[in-house]
Coordinates of N, CA, C and O in Angstrom, one line a residue:
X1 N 26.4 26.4 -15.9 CA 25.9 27.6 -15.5 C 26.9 28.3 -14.7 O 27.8 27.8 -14.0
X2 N 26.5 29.7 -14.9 CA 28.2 30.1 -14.3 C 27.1 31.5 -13.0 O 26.0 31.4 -12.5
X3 N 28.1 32.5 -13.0 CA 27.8 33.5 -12.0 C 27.6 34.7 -12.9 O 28.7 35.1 -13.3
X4 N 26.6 35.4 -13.4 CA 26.4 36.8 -14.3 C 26.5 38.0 -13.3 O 27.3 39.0 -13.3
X5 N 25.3 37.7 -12.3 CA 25.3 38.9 -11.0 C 24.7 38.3 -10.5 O 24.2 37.1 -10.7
X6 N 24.4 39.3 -9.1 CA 23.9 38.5 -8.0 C 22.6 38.2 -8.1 O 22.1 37.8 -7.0
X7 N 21.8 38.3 -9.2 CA 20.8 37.8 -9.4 C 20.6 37.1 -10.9 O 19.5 37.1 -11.4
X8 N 21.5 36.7 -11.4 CA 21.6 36.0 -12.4 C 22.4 34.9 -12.8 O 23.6 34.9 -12.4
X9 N 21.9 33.7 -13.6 CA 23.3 32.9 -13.8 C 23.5 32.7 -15.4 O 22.3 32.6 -15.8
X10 N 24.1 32.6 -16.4 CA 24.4 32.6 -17.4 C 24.6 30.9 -18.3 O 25.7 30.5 -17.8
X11 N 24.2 30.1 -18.9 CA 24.6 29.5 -19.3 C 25.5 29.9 -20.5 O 24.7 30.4 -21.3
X12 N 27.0 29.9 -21.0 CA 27.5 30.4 -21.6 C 27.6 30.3 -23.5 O 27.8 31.1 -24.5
X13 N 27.3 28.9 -23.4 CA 27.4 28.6 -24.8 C 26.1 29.0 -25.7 O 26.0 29.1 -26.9
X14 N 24.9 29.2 -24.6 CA 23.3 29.4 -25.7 C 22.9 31.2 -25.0 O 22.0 32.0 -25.2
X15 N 24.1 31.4 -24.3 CA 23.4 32.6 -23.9 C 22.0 33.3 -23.4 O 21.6 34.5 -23.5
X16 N 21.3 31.8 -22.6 CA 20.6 31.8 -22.1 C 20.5 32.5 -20.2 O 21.0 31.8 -19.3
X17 N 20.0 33.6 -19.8 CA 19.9 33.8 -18.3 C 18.7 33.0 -17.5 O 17.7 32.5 -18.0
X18 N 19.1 33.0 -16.1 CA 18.5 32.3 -15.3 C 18.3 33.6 -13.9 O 19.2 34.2 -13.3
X19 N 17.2 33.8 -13.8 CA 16.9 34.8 -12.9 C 16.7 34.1 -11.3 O 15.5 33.9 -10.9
X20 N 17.6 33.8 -10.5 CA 17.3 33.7 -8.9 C 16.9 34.3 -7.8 O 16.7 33.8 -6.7
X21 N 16.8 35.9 -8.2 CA 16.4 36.7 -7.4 C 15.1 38.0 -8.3 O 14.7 38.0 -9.4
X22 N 14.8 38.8 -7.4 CA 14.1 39.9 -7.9 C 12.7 39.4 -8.5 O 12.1 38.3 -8.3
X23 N 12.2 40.3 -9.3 CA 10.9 40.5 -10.2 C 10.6 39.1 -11.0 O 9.5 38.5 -10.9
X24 N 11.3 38.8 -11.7 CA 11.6 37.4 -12.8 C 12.1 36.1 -12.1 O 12.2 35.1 -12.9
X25 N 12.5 36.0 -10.8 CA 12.9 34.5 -10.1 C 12.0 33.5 -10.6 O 10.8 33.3 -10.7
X26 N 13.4 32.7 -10.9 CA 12.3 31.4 -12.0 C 12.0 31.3 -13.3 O 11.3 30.5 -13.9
X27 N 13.1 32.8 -13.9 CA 12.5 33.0 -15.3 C 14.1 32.6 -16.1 O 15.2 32.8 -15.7
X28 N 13.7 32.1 -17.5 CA 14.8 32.3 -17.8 C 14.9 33.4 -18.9 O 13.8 33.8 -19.3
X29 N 15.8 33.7 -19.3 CA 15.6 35.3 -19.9 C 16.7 35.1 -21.2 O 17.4 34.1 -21.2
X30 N 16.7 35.9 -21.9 CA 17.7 36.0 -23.2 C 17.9 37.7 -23.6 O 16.9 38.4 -23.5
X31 N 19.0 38.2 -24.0 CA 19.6 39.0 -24.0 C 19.0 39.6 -25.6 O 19.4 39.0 -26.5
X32 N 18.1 40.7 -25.9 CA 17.7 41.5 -27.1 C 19.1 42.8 -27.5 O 20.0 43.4 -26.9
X33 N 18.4 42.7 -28.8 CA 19.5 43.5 -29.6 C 19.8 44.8 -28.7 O 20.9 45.0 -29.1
X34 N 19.5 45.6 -28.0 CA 19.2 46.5 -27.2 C 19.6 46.5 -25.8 O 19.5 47.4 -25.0
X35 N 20.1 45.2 -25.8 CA 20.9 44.9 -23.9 C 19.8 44.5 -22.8 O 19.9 43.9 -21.8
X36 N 18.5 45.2 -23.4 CA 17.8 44.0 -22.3 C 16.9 42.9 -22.3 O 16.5 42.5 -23.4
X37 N 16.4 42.3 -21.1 CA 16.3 40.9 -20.8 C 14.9 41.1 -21.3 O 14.3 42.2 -21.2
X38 N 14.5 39.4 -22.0 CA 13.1 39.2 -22.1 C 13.1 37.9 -22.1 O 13.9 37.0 -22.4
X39 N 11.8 38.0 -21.5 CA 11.0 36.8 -20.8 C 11.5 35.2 -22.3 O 11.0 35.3 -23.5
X40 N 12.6 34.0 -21.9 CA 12.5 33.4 -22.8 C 11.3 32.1 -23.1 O 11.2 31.3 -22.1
X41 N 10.7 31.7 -23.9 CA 9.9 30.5 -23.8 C 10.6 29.2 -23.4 O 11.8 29.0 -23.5
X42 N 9.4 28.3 -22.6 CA 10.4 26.9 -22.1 C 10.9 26.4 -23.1 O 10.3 26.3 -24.2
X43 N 12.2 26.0 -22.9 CA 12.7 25.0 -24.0 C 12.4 23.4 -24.0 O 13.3 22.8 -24.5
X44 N 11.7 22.9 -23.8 CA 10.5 21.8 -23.5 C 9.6 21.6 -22.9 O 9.5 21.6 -21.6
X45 N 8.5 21.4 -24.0 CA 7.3 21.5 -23.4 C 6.7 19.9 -23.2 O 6.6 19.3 -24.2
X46 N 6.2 19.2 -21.7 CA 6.7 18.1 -21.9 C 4.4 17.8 -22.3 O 3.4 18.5 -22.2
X47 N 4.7 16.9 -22.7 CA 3.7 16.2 -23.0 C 2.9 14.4 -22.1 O 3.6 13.7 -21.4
X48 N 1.9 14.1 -22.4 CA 1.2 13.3 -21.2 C 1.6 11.7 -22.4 O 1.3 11.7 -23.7
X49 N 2.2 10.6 -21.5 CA 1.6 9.7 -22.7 C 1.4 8.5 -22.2 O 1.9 8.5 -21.1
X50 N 0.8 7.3 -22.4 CA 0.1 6.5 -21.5 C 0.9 5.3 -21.4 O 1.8 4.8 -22.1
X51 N 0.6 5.0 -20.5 CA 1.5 3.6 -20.1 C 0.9 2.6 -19.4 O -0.1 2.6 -18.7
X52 N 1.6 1.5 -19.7 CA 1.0 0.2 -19.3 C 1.7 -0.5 -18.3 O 2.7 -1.0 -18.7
X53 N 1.6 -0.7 -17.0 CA 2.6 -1.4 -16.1 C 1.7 -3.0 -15.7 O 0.5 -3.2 -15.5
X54 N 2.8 -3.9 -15.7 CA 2.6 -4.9 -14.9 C 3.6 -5.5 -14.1 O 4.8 -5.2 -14.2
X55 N 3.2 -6.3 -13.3 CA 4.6 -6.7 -12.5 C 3.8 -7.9 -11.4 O 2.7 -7.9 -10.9
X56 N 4.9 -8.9 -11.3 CA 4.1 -9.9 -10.7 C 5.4 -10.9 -10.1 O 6.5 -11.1 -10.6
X57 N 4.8 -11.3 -9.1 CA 6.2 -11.9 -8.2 C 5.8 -13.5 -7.6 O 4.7 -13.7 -7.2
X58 N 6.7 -14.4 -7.7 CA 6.0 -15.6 -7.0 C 7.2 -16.5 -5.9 O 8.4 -16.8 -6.2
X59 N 6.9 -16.8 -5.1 CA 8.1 -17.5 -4.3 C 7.5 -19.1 -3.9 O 6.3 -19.4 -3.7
X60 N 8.3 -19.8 -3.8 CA 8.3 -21.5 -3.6 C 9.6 -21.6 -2.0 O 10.8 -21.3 -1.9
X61 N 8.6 -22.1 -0.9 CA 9.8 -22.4 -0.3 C 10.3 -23.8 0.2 O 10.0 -24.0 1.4
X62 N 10.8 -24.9 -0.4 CA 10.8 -25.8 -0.2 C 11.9 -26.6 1.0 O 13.1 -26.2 1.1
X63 N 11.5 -27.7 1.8 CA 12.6 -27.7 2.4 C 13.8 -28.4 2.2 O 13.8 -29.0 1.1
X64 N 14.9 -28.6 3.0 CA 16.0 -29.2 2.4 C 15.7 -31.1 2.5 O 15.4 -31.8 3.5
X65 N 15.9 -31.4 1.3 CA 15.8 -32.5 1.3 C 16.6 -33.6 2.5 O 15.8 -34.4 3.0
X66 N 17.7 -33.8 2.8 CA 18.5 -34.2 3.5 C 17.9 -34.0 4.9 O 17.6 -34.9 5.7
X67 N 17.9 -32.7 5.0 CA 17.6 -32.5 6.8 C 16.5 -32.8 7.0 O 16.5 -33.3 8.1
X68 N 15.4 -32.9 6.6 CA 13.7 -33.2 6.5 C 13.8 -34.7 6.8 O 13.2 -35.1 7.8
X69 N 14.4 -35.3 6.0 CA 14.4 -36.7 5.7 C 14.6 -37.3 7.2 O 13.8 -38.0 7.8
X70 N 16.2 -36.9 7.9 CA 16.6 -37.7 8.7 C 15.7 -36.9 10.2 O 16.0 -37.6 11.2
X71 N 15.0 -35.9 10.5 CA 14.7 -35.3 11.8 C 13.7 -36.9 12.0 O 13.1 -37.7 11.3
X72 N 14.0 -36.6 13.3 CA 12.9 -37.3 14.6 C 11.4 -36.7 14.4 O 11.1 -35.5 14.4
X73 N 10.4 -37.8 14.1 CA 9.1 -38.1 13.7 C 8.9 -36.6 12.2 O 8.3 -35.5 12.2
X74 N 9.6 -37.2 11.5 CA 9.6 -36.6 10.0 C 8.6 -37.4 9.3 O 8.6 -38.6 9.2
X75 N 7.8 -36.6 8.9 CA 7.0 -37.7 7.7 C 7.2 -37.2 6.2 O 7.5 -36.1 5.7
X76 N 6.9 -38.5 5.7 CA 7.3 -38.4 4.5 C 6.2 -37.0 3.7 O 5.2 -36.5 4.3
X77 N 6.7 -36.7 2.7 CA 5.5 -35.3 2.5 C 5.2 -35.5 0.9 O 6.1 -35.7 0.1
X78 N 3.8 -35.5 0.6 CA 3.3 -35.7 -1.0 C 4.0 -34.3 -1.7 O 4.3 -33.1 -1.4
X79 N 3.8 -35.3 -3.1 CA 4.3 -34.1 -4.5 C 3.3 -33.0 -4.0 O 2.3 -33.2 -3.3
X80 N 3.7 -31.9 -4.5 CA 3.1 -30.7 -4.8 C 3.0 -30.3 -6.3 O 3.7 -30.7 -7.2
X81 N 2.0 -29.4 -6.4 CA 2.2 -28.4 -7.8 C 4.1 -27.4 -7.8 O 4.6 -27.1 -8.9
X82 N 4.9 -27.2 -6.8 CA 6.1 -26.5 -6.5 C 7.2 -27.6 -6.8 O 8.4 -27.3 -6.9
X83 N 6.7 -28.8 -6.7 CA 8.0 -29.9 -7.3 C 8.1 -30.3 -8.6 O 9.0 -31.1 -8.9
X84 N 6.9 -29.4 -9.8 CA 7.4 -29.4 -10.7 C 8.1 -29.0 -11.5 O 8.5 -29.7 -12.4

């Protein structure tokens, strides 16, 4: 998009305007056989479409085998369902 005037910006290759100021701000415009501007339709029109999300997280924190083992009054600790 470039600079047309102070209230317009030009994209050059579709010849498309973009109105930032005045009466039409927010519009984009296209140039008629006749030199003036008319209101252009959006160039996508978006549509609704449905979706399915899941997501699921799990953490295990076990301790270190070594250091567990040798601490002062350590007990020994049963299998779990996480040791397999």
């Amino acid at each position: 998009w470039t600079r047309h005037s102070q209230e317009l910006l030009v994209h050059p290759p579709s010849q498309i305007y973009f109105s930032q100021r005045g009466e039409r701000r927010g519009k984009y415009l296209v140039r008629s056989d006749d030199g003036k501007f008319a209101v252009c339709p959006a160039p996508h029109i978006g549509t609704d479409a449905p979706i399915e999300v899941r997501a699921a997280g799990a953490s295990v924190l076990r301790p270190v085998e070594g250091a567990a083992a040798g601490a002062p009054g350590a007990q020994p600790r049963a299998p779990s369902d996480a040791d397999r």
